[in-house]
């Protein structure tokens, strides 16, 4: 009689115990899978939302007077665009900043209207973090205009418009933002350099800090030390409120995850272990007769641990499916911005399929050892 | 076959000691049918489990086929039980979720060969259970269950059968049937030690030992 047919026979005989064990494990797996997928979705959403909140790190030429900078919103000094390249080559997952965009900002007059002309470089991101740029991409020969510019110049999407001596196509449907963007014309960096006669120059590098540090940890000092080591020619301006809000959001999420996952695992383990103890008690006579028939402790242990492994495997399949389905069903309403990125994770399912049987076996280990060490004579004497 | 020298078993419970076997000394020859009689609590079951290598005595020694049973390792004792001893209990001790054939085959160490399966089938046939092979123990009468337990005990062609009140839960007809099978095993050269508090086996046993309060009072 094979061990597996023995285990399957017992499972079908003690259906309630098997069902409750399976339910407990499947619920734990469902919560783990769902929380993991939701945590990933939350991470994406947070990243996207905070990214959409804009850059919080501004690197400007060292000689800039901060009074002038805050008054005008940009530095009147310029720096070489090669500084952007220098910083971009240092982008790794170990530095505290990411999403670098070089920009050149100046006042400019178009057909008698005073506007802000902003040239934007492409976005530089750390390797392996995707290439999706911040904000929008400016195609060659196009510009993005603010709502006030559109109103005064009477321009809409696909119209053409002269900036300096060059003609561009309007690429956006201008909407009112209530910010200086309404009086801004965004162009490609090289176009701004050409229009302003500042070849190979920028006056700012914008970035997002990657530190999930709160104000008390002095992130500015860390950023200044890190960036200053690469670009001593810049001043680092950190928009602290934005950075703190983002850090707090991340930290709160991490704390929740740190609580949920261990709680679910402990509850699942206790549940499985308790049911396994009841199972051992129910099967004392069986253990006694197996011993009397000369079966060793290994066989008894395999019967209990094998059962746990089998239940763990079935629970893993059910739980991974349920957890994934739940997230696919409810995730999009929780994370509307990044809902398209919510999908099943085969690596996670694979990990759960391997880990759950091991977890179930570990939870059943003590009960299994109780079964092995059970004195068969005690039961057999009870006749 | 069996030699017990000054076997004593003391149970300790809640700070007090209960002597279940008190310097029990006896021999059982090969091929002998020995009945052990005594009132409840006289130590009969303790004696049987001690003879079967299931319960280490507090003192004394048990020799089975020349080997000191409790000088063997637990694994060696388990192998010895599997190959040379068959157990029959009053409460049958069948595995409720296995069918009858699987219950009989449970006695087989390892995966049963085709020959062992055939033998199990033959035993079930001889014990009148052949047509119930796929049933579960819960579907059997008490007599059928005990016959199944006898079939399981006989599967490995043991030299010794230790039976603990095998007729205790049976009506006279079924009790006689079970005794008949044990007697047949005995006639085939097997050794039987059967404990009981009744007299149903007196006519079949070669010898009767009487136990009282763990002591052998009549041999």
Coordinates of C-alpha atoms in Angstrom, one line a residue:
Chain A
X1 CA 0.0 0.0 0.0
X2 CA 1.7 3.2 -1.1
X3 CA 2.0 6.1 1.2
X4 CA 0.1 8.4 -1.1
X5 CA -2.9 6.1 -1.4
X6 CA -2.8 5.8 2.4
X7 CA -2.8 9.7 2.7
X8 CA -5.5 10.1 0.1
X9 CA -7.7 7.5 1.8
X10 CA -7.3 9.3 5.1
X11 CA -8.1 12.7 3.6
X12 CA -11.3 11.4 2.0
X13 CA -12.3 9.7 5.3
X14 CA -11.7 12.7 7.6
X15 CA -13.2 15.2 5.2
X16 CA -13.9 17.9 7.8
X17 CA -10.3 18.0 9.1
X18 CA -9.0 18.0 5.6
X19 CA -11.4 20.6 4.5
X20 CA -10.7 23.0 7.4
X21 CA -6.9 22.5 6.9
X22 CA -7.3 23.2 3.2
X23 CA -9.5 26.2 3.9
X24 CA -7.1 27.7 6.4
X25 CA -4.1 27.2 4.1
X26 CA -5.9 28.4 1.0
X27 CA -7.1 31.5 2.8
X28 CA -3.6 32.3 4.0
X29 CA -2.3 31.8 0.5
X30 CA -5.1 33.9 -0.9
X31 CA -4.2 36.8 1.4
X32 CA -0.5 36.5 0.8
X33 CA -0.9 36.4 -3.0
X34 CA -3.5 39.2 -2.9
X35 CA -1.4 41.4 -0.5
X36 CA 1.7 40.8 -2.6
X37 CA 0.0 41.7 -5.8
X38 CA -1.7 44.7 -4.2
X39 CA 1.6 45.8 -2.7
X40 CA 3.2 45.8 -6.1
X41 CA 0.2 47.6 -7.5
X42 CA 0.4 50.1 -4.7
X43 CA 4.1 50.6 -5.3
X44 CA 3.4 51.3 -9.0
X45 CA 0.5 53.6 -8.2
X46 CA 2.6 55.5 -5.6
X47 CA 5.5 55.8 -8.0
X48 CA 3.3 57.0 -10.8
X49 CA 1.3 59.4 -8.6
X50 CA 4.3 60.9 -7.0
X51 CA 6.1 61.0 -10.3
X52 CA 3.1 62.9 -11.7
X53 CA 3.3 65.2 -8.7
X54 CA 6.5 66.4 -10.4
X55 CA 10.2 66.6 -9.7
X56 CA 11.2 67.3 -6.1
X57 CA 14.9 67.8 -6.7
X58 CA 16.3 70.8 -8.7
X59 CA 20.0 71.1 -9.5
X60 CA 21.0 74.6 -10.5
X61 CA 24.3 76.3 -11.3
X62 CA 26.3 76.9 -8.1
X63 CA 26.5 80.6 -8.6
X64 CA 22.8 81.1 -8.7
X65 CA 21.3 83.6 -6.2
X66 CA 18.5 81.7 -4.5
X67 CA 16.5 84.9 -4.1
X68 CA 16.5 85.4 -7.8
X69 CA 15.8 81.7 -8.4
X70 CA 12.7 81.7 -6.2
X71 CA 11.5 85.0 -7.5
X72 CA 11.8 84.1 -11.2
X73 CA 11.3 80.4 -10.9
X74 CA 14.6 79.6 -12.8
X75 CA 18.3 80.4 -12.6
X76 CA 19.7 83.2 -14.8
X77 CA 23.0 81.3 -14.9
X78 CA 23.6 78.4 -17.3
X79 CA 25.7 75.3 -17.1
X80 CA 27.0 72.9 -19.8
X81 CA 24.7 70.1 -20.9
X82 CA 27.6 67.7 -20.4
X83 CA 26.9 68.0 -16.7
X84 CA 23.6 66.3 -17.3
X85 CA 25.5 63.5 -19.1
X86 CA 28.0 63.2 -16.3
X87 CA 25.2 62.8 -13.8
X88 CA 23.3 60.4 -16.0
X89 CA 26.3 58.0 -16.3
X90 CA 26.2 57.7 -12.4
X91 CA 22.6 56.6 -12.4
X92 CA 22.4 53.2 -10.7
X93 CA 20.0 51.6 -8.4
X94 CA 22.3 52.6 -5.5
X95 CA 22.1 56.3 -5.9
X96 CA 19.4 58.4 -4.2
X97 CA 18.1 60.2 -7.3
X98 CA 16.5 59.2 -10.6
X99 CA 14.5 60.5 -13.6
X100 CA 17.0 63.2 -14.7
X101 CA 15.7 65.8 -17.1
X102 CA 17.9 68.7 -18.3
X103 CA 16.1 71.9 -18.9
X104 CA 16.7 75.4 -20.2
X105 CA 14.2 78.1 -19.0
X106 CA 14.0 81.7 -20.0
X107 CA 11.5 84.5 -20.5
X108 CA 10.7 84.9 -24.1
X109 CA 8.3 87.0 -26.2
X110 CA 6.1 85.5 -28.9
X111 CA 4.1 87.9 -31.1
X112 CA 4.1 90.4 -28.3
X113 CA 3.1 87.9 -25.5
X114 CA 5.6 87.4 -22.7
X115 CA 5.9 83.6 -22.1
X116 CA 8.2 81.1 -20.5
X117 CA 10.2 79.1 -22.9
X118 CA 11.2 75.7 -21.5
X119 CA 13.4 73.3 -23.4
X120 CA 13.4 69.7 -22.1
X121 CA 15.9 67.0 -22.7
X122 CA 15.0 63.3 -22.8
X123 CA 14.6 61.6 -19.4
X124 CA 17.4 59.6 -18.0
X125 CA 16.5 56.7 -15.7
X126 CA 18.6 54.2 -13.8
X127 CA 19.2 50.9 -15.7
X128 CA 16.4 48.4 -15.5
X129 CA 13.8 51.0 -14.4
X130 CA 12.1 51.4 -17.7
X131 CA 12.3 54.4 -20.0
X132 CA 9.0 56.0 -19.5
X133 CA 9.6 59.7 -19.2
X134 CA 8.3 62.1 -16.7
X135 CA 5.4 64.3 -18.0
X136 CA 5.3 64.2 -21.8
X137 CA 7.5 63.5 -24.8
X138 CA 8.1 66.3 -27.2
X139 CA 8.4 65.0 -30.7
X140 CA 10.8 66.6 -33.1
X141 CA 9.3 69.7 -34.8
X142 CA 6.5 70.0 -32.2
X143 CA 5.8 72.2 -29.2
X144 CA 3.4 71.9 -26.2
X145 CA 1.7 75.2 -25.3
X146 CA 0.0 76.4 -22.1
X147 CA -3.7 77.5 -22.1
X148 CA -2.9 81.2 -21.9
X149 CA -0.6 80.9 -24.8
X150 CA -3.2 79.1 -26.8
X151 CA -5.8 81.7 -25.9
X152 CA -3.7 84.7 -26.9
X153 CA -2.1 83.2 -29.9
X154 CA -5.4 81.6 -31.0
X155 CA -3.8 78.2 -31.4
X156 CA -5.0 74.7 -30.9
X157 CA -3.7 71.2 -31.5
X158 CA -2.1 70.6 -34.9
X159 CA -1.9 74.3 -35.7
X160 CA 1.5 75.7 -36.6
X161 CA 3.2 78.4 -34.6
X162 CA 6.4 80.4 -35.0
X163 CA 8.9 80.5 -32.0
X164 CA 11.7 82.8 -33.0
X165 CA 12.5 82.1 -36.6
X166 CA 11.4 78.4 -36.4
X167 CA 8.0 77.0 -37.1
X168 CA 6.5 74.2 -35.0
X169 CA 3.3 72.1 -34.8
X170 CA 1.2 72.4 -31.7
X171 CA 1.1 68.8 -30.3
X172 CA -1.3 69.2 -27.3
X173 CA -4.8 70.2 -26.5
X174 CA -4.0 73.0 -24.0
X175 CA -5.9 72.9 -20.7
X176 CA -5.8 75.4 -17.9
X177 CA -3.6 74.2 -15.0
X178 CA -3.5 77.2 -12.7
X179 CA 0.3 77.1 -12.8
X180 CA 3.0 79.0 -14.7
X181 CA 2.7 76.1 -17.2
X182 CA -0.3 78.1 -18.6
X183 CA 2.1 80.7 -20.0
X184 CA 4.8 78.3 -21.0
X185 CA 5.8 76.9 -24.4
X186 CA 7.6 73.5 -24.0
X187 CA 10.1 72.6 -26.7
X188 CA 12.9 70.1 -27.2
X189 CA 16.1 71.1 -25.4
X190 CA 18.0 71.6 -28.6
X191 CA 15.2 73.8 -30.0
X192 CA 15.3 76.0 -26.9
X193 CA 19.1 76.2 -27.1
X194 CA 18.8 77.3 -30.7
X195 CA 16.0 79.8 -30.2
X196 CA 17.7 81.3 -27.1
X197 CA 21.2 81.2 -28.7
X198 CA 22.5 79.1 -25.8
X199 CA 24.1 76.2 -27.6
X200 CA 24.8 73.1 -25.4
X201 CA 23.6 75.0 -22.3
X202 CA 21.0 74.1 -19.6
X203 CA 20.1 76.0 -16.4
X204 CA 18.6 73.2 -14.4
X205 CA 18.6 69.5 -13.9
X206 CA 15.3 68.2 -12.5
X207 CA 15.1 64.9 -10.7
X208 CA 13.2 62.8 -8.2
X209 CA 14.9 61.7 -5.1
X210 CA 14.7 58.0 -4.4
X211 CA 15.2 58.2 -0.7
X212 CA 12.3 57.1 1.4
X213 CA 13.6 59.1 4.3
X214 CA 11.6 61.4 6.5
X215 CA 12.6 64.9 7.4
X216 CA 14.2 63.8 10.7
X217 CA 16.6 61.8 8.7
X218 CA 17.9 64.8 6.8
X219 CA 17.6 63.6 3.3
X220 CA 18.9 66.9 1.9
X221 CA 22.3 66.3 3.5
X222 CA 22.5 62.9 2.0
X223 CA 21.5 64.1 -1.4
X224 CA 23.9 67.0 -1.3
X225 CA 26.7 64.7 -0.3
X226 CA 25.9 62.2 -3.0
X227 CA 25.3 64.7 -5.9
X228 CA 28.1 67.1 -4.7
X229 CA 30.5 64.2 -5.1
X230 CA 29.6 63.9 -8.8
X231 CA 28.7 67.5 -9.7
X232 CA 30.3 70.0 -7.3
X233 CA 29.3 72.8 -9.7
X234 CA 25.6 72.6 -8.8
X235 CA 23.4 73.7 -5.9
X236 CA 20.8 71.1 -4.7
X237 CA 17.3 72.4 -4.0
X238 CA 15.0 69.8 -2.4
X239 CA 11.2 70.4 -2.3
X240 CA 10.9 68.9 1.1
X241 CA 7.2 68.8 1.6
X242 CA 6.7 66.7 -1.6
X243 CA 9.5 64.4 -0.7
X244 CA 8.3 63.9 2.8
X245 CA 4.7 63.2 1.7
X246 CA 6.0 60.6 -0.7
X247 CA 8.3 59.0 1.9
X248 CA 5.5 58.8 4.5
X249 CA 3.2 57.2 2.0
X250 CA 5.8 54.5 1.2
X251 CA 6.7 53.9 4.8
X252 CA 3.1 53.6 5.8
X253 CA 2.5 51.0 3.1
X254 CA 5.6 49.1 4.0
X255 CA 4.6 49.0 7.7
X256 CA 1.2 47.6 6.7
X257 CA 2.8 45.0 4.6
X258 CA 5.3 44.1 7.4
X259 CA 2.3 43.5 9.7
X260 CA -0.1 41.8 7.3
X261 CA 2.2 39.1 5.9
X262 CA 3.7 37.8 9.2
X263 CA 0.3 37.9 10.9
X264 CA -1.3 35.8 8.1
X265 CA 1.6 33.4 8.1
X266 CA 1.5 32.9 11.9
X267 CA -2.3 32.6 11.9
X268 CA -2.1 30.0 9.1
X269 CA 0.7 28.0 10.8
X270 CA -1.2 27.9 14.1
X271 CA -4.4 26.9 12.4
X272 CA -2.7 24.1 10.4
X273 CA -0.7 22.9 13.5
X274 CA -3.9 22.8 15.7
X275 CA -5.8 20.8 13.1
X276 CA -2.8 18.5 12.7
X277 CA -2.7 18.0 16.5
X278 CA -6.4 17.1 16.5
X279 CA -5.7 14.7 13.6
X280 CA -2.9 13.0 15.6
X281 CA -5.3 12.6 18.5
X282 CA -8.0 11.1 16.2
X283 CA -5.5 8.7 14.8
X284 CA -3.9 7.4 18.0
X285 CA -5.3 3.9 17.5
X286 CA -4.2 3.8 13.9
X287 CA -0.7 4.9 15.0
X288 CA -0.7 2.2 17.6
X289 CA -1.6 -0.6 15.2
X290 CA 0.9 0.7 12.6
X291 CA 3.6 0.4 15.2
X292 CA 2.3 -3.0 16.2
X293 CA 2.6 -4.1 12.6
X294 CA 6.2 -3.0 12.6
X295 CA 6.0 0.3 10.8
X296 CA 8.8 2.7 11.9
X297 CA 8.6 6.3 13.0
X298 CA 9.6 7.4 9.4
X299 CA 6.5 5.9 8.0
X300 CA 4.3 7.6 10.6
X301 CA 6.0 10.9 10.0
X302 CA 5.7 10.6 6.3
X303 CA 1.9 10.0 6.7
X304 CA 1.4 13.2 8.6
X305 CA 4.0 15.4 6.8
X306 CA 2.9 14.0 3.4
X307 CA -0.6 14.9 4.1
X308 CA 0.5 18.5 5.0
X309 CA 2.5 18.7 1.8
X310 CA -0.4 17.5 -0.3
X311 CA -2.9 19.9 1.4
X312 CA -0.3 22.7 1.0
X313 CA 0.0 22.0 -2.7
X314 CA -3.7 22.0 -3.3
X315 CA -4.2 25.1 -1.1
X316 CA -1.4 26.8 -3.0
X317 CA -3.1 26.2 -6.4
X318 CA -6.5 27.4 -5.0
X319 CA -5.1 30.3 -3.0
X320 CA -2.9 31.6 -5.8
X321 CA -5.9 31.5 -8.2
X322 CA -8.3 33.1 -5.7
X323 CA -5.8 35.8 -4.6
X324 CA -5.0 36.7 -8.3
X325 CA -8.7 36.7 -9.3
X326 CA -9.5 39.0 -6.4
X327 CA -6.8 41.5 -7.3
X328 CA -7.7 41.4 -11.0
X329 CA -11.4 42.0 -10.0
X330 CA -10.9 44.7 -7.3
X331 CA -7.4 46.1 -8.0
X332 CA -8.4 48.4 -10.9
X333 CA -10.8 50.3 -8.7
X334 CA -8.2 50.6 -5.9
X335 CA -5.4 51.7 -8.2
X336 CA -7.1 53.5 -11.2
X337 CA -4.0 55.2 -12.5
X338 CA -2.0 52.1 -13.0
X339 CA -4.9 49.6 -13.4
X340 CA -3.6 48.3 -16.8
X341 CA -0.4 47.1 -15.1
X342 CA -2.3 44.8 -12.7
X343 CA -1.9 41.3 -13.8
X344 CA -1.3 37.7 -12.6
X345 CA 2.3 37.0 -11.6
X346 CA 3.6 33.6 -12.6
X347 CA 6.8 34.0 -10.6
X348 CA 4.7 34.7 -7.5
X349 CA 2.4 31.7 -8.2
X350 CA 5.5 29.5 -8.7
X351 CA 7.0 30.7 -5.4
X352 CA 3.7 30.1 -3.6
X353 CA 3.4 26.6 -5.1
X354 CA 6.8 25.7 -3.7
X355 CA 6.6 27.5 -0.4
X356 CA 3.1 26.5 0.7
X357 CA 3.8 22.8 0.9
X358 CA 7.0 23.5 2.8
X359 CA 5.2 25.9 5.1
X360 CA 2.4 23.4 5.7
X361 CA 5.0 20.6 6.5
X362 CA 6.8 22.9 8.9
X363 CA 3.5 23.8 10.6
X364 CA 2.7 20.1 10.9
X365 CA 6.2 19.2 12.1
X366 CA 5.5 19.2 15.8
X367 CA 2.2 17.3 15.5
X368 CA 4.0 14.8 13.3
X369 CA 6.7 14.3 15.9
X370 CA 4.0 13.9 18.5
X371 CA 2.6 11.1 16.4
X372 CA 6.1 9.5 16.0
X373 CA 6.8 9.7 19.7
X374 CA 3.4 8.5 20.7
X375 CA 3.6 5.4 22.9
X376 CA 1.5 2.8 20.9
X377 CA 1.2 0.6 24.0
X378 CA -0.8 3.3 25.7
X379 CA -3.5 3.2 23.0
X380 CA -3.5 -0.5 22.5
X381 CA -3.8 -1.0 26.3
X382 CA -7.0 1.1 26.3
X383 CA -9.1 -1.8 24.9
Chain B
X1 CA 10.0 -19.5 21.5
X2 CA 9.4 -17.1 24.4
X3 CA 11.2 -16.8 27.7
X4 CA 10.3 -14.3 30.3
X5 CA 12.6 -13.8 33.3
X6 CA 11.4 -11.8 36.3
X7 CA 9.6 -9.4 34.0
X8 CA 8.2 -6.5 36.0
X9 CA 6.3 -3.5 34.7
X10 CA 5.6 -0.6 36.9
X11 CA 3.4 2.4 35.8
X12 CA 3.9 5.7 37.4
X13 CA 0.9 8.0 37.4
X14 CA 0.2 11.1 39.4
X15 CA 3.0 10.3 41.8
X16 CA 1.9 6.8 42.6
X17 CA 3.2 3.5 41.3
X18 CA 1.1 0.6 40.0
X19 CA 2.8 -2.7 39.4
X20 CA 1.2 -4.3 36.4
X21 CA 3.5 -7.2 36.1
X22 CA 5.3 -8.5 39.1
X23 CA 8.4 -10.7 38.5
X24 CA 6.6 -12.7 35.8
X25 CA 8.7 -15.7 34.8
X26 CA 7.5 -18.3 32.2
X27 CA 8.4 -20.1 29.0
X28 CA 6.3 -20.7 25.9
X29 CA 7.6 -23.5 23.6
X30 CA 7.5 -23.4 19.8
X31 CA 4.1 -24.4 18.5
X32 CA 2.4 -24.1 21.8
X33 CA -1.0 -22.6 22.4
X34 CA -1.0 -20.8 25.7
X35 CA -4.0 -19.1 27.2
X36 CA -3.4 -16.4 29.8
X37 CA -6.3 -15.9 32.1
X38 CA -7.0 -13.4 34.8
X39 CA -9.5 -10.7 35.9
X40 CA -9.5 -7.2 34.5
X41 CA -6.4 -5.3 35.7
X42 CA -4.4 -8.4 36.3
X43 CA -1.7 -7.4 33.8
X44 CA -2.7 -9.6 30.9
X45 CA -2.6 -6.9 28.2
X46 CA 0.6 -5.5 29.7
X47 CA 2.1 -9.0 29.4
X48 CA 1.0 -9.3 25.8
X49 CA 2.4 -5.9 24.7
X50 CA 5.7 -6.7 26.6
X51 CA 6.0 -10.0 24.8
X52 CA 5.3 -8.2 21.5
X53 CA 8.1 -5.8 22.0
X54 CA 5.7 -2.9 22.3
X55 CA 6.4 -2.1 26.0
X56 CA 9.7 -2.1 27.7
X57 CA 9.5 -3.8 31.1
X58 CA 10.7 -1.9 34.1
X59 CA 12.9 -4.9 35.0
X60 CA 13.6 -8.4 33.8
X61 CA 14.1 -9.7 30.2
X62 CA 12.0 -11.2 27.4
X63 CA 13.7 -13.5 24.9
X64 CA 12.0 -14.2 21.7
X65 CA 13.4 -17.0 19.5
X66 CA 16.7 -16.7 21.4
X67 CA 17.0 -12.9 21.1
X68 CA 16.7 -10.5 24.0
X69 CA 13.9 -8.4 22.7
X70 CA 14.7 -5.2 24.6
X71 CA 18.4 -5.4 23.8
X72 CA 17.4 -4.8 20.2
X73 CA 17.0 -1.3 18.8
X74 CA 13.5 0.0 18.2
X75 CA 13.9 -0.5 14.5
X76 CA 15.1 -4.0 14.9
X77 CA 12.2 -4.8 17.2
X78 CA 9.8 -3.2 14.6
X79 CA 11.3 -5.5 11.9
X80 CA 11.0 -8.5 14.2
X81 CA 7.3 -7.7 14.9
X82 CA 6.7 -7.3 11.3
X83 CA 8.2 -10.6 10.3
X84 CA 7.5 -12.9 13.2
X85 CA 4.6 -11.7 15.2
X86 CA 0.9 -11.3 14.4
X87 CA -1.3 -9.2 16.7
X88 CA -5.1 -9.6 17.2
X89 CA -6.8 -7.1 19.5
X90 CA -10.2 -7.1 21.2
X91 CA -11.0 -3.8 19.4
X92 CA -9.8 -5.0 16.1
X93 CA -7.7 -1.9 15.4
X94 CA -8.4 -1.7 11.7
X95 CA -7.7 1.4 9.7
X96 CA -11.2 2.8 9.0
X97 CA -10.5 4.5 5.7
X98 CA -8.7 1.6 4.0
X99 CA -10.7 -1.1 2.3
X100 CA -10.4 -4.7 3.6
X101 CA -7.7 -5.8 1.3
X102 CA -5.6 -2.7 2.1
X103 CA -6.1 -3.4 5.8
X104 CA -4.7 -6.9 5.4
X105 CA -1.8 -5.7 3.2
X106 CA -0.9 -3.1 5.8
X107 CA 1.0 -5.8 7.6
X108 CA 3.3 -6.2 4.6
X109 CA 6.6 -4.3 5.1
X110 CA 7.1 -2.1 2.0
X111 CA 5.1 -2.4 -1.2
X112 CA 3.3 -5.7 -1.4
X113 CA 4.3 -8.0 -4.3
X114 CA 1.9 -9.8 -6.5
X115 CA 2.5 -13.0 -4.4
X116 CA 1.7 -11.2 -1.2
X117 CA -1.5 -9.8 -2.8
X118 CA -2.5 -13.3 -3.8
X119 CA -1.8 -14.5 -0.3
X120 CA -3.9 -11.7 1.1
X121 CA -6.7 -12.7 -1.3
X122 CA -6.5 -16.3 -0.2
X123 CA -6.6 -15.5 3.4
X124 CA -9.6 -13.3 2.9
X125 CA -11.2 -16.1 1.1
X126 CA -10.5 -18.6 3.9
X127 CA -11.9 -16.2 6.4
X128 CA -15.0 -15.6 4.4
X129 CA -14.3 -12.0 3.4
X130 CA -13.3 -12.4 -0.2
X131 CA -16.5 -10.8 -1.6
X132 CA -16.0 -7.8 0.7
X133 CA -12.5 -6.9 -0.3
X134 CA -13.4 -3.4 -1.5
X135 CA -15.5 -2.6 1.6
X136 CA -14.4 -0.6 4.5
X137 CA -14.2 -1.9 8.1
X138 CA -17.2 0.3 9.1
X139 CA -19.4 -1.8 6.8
X140 CA -18.6 -5.1 8.6
X141 CA -20.0 -6.8 11.6
X142 CA -17.9 -7.3 14.7
X143 CA -17.2 -10.9 13.8
X144 CA -16.1 -10.0 10.3
X145 CA -13.9 -7.3 11.6
X146 CA -12.1 -9.7 13.9
X147 CA -11.7 -12.2 11.1
X148 CA -10.2 -9.4 9.1
X149 CA -7.8 -8.7 11.9
X150 CA -6.8 -12.4 12.0
X151 CA -6.2 -12.3 8.2
X152 CA -3.9 -9.3 8.8
X153 CA -2.1 -11.1 11.6
X154 CA -1.5 -14.1 9.4
X155 CA -0.3 -12.3 6.2
X156 CA 3.4 -12.4 6.9
X157 CA 3.3 -16.1 8.0
X158 CA 4.3 -15.2 11.6
X159 CA 5.7 -17.7 14.0
X160 CA 3.8 -16.2 16.9
X161 CA 0.3 -14.7 17.3
X162 CA -0.4 -12.6 20.3
X163 CA -4.1 -12.2 20.8
X164 CA -5.6 -9.8 23.3
X165 CA -9.2 -10.8 24.2
X166 CA -9.9 -11.5 20.5
X167 CA -13.4 -12.8 21.3
X168 CA -14.3 -10.2 23.9
X169 CA -16.6 -8.3 21.6
X170 CA -18.0 -11.2 19.7
X171 CA -21.1 -13.4 20.0
X172 CA -20.4 -17.1 20.7
X173 CA -20.7 -18.1 17.1
X174 CA -18.2 -15.5 15.9
X175 CA -16.0 -16.2 18.9
X176 CA -15.8 -19.8 18.0
X177 CA -15.0 -18.9 14.4
X178 CA -12.1 -16.8 15.4
X179 CA -10.8 -19.4 17.8
X180 CA -11.1 -22.0 15.0
X181 CA -8.8 -19.9 12.8
X182 CA -6.3 -19.4 15.6
X183 CA -6.4 -23.1 16.3
X184 CA -5.7 -23.9 12.6
X185 CA -2.7 -21.6 12.8
X186 CA -1.5 -23.5 15.9
X187 CA -2.0 -26.8 14.2
X188 CA 0.1 -25.6 11.3
X189 CA 3.0 -25.2 13.8
X190 CA 2.4 -21.6 15.0
X191 CA 2.7 -20.4 18.5
X192 CA -0.3 -18.6 20.1
X193 CA -0.4 -16.6 23.3
X194 CA -4.0 -15.6 23.9
X195 CA -5.1 -13.5 26.9
X196 CA -8.7 -13.7 28.1
X197 CA -10.7 -13.4 31.2
X198 CA -13.2 -16.1 30.0
X199 CA -12.9 -19.8 29.5
X200 CA -13.7 -20.0 25.9
X201 CA -10.2 -21.0 24.9
X202 CA -9.7 -23.6 27.6
X203 CA -10.6 -26.5 25.3
X204 CA -8.1 -25.4 22.7
X205 CA -5.1 -24.2 24.7
X206 CA -2.2 -26.6 25.5
X207 CA -1.7 -24.7 28.7
X208 CA -3.3 -21.9 30.7
X209 CA -1.5 -19.4 32.8
X210 CA -3.3 -17.5 35.5
X211 CA -2.4 -13.9 36.4
X212 CA -3.6 -12.1 39.5
X213 CA -2.4 -8.6 40.3
X214 CA 0.5 -9.0 37.9
X215 CA 1.7 -12.2 39.4
X216 CA 1.7 -15.7 37.8
X217 CA -0.4 -17.7 40.2
X218 CA -1.0 -20.9 38.2
X219 CA 1.2 -22.3 35.4

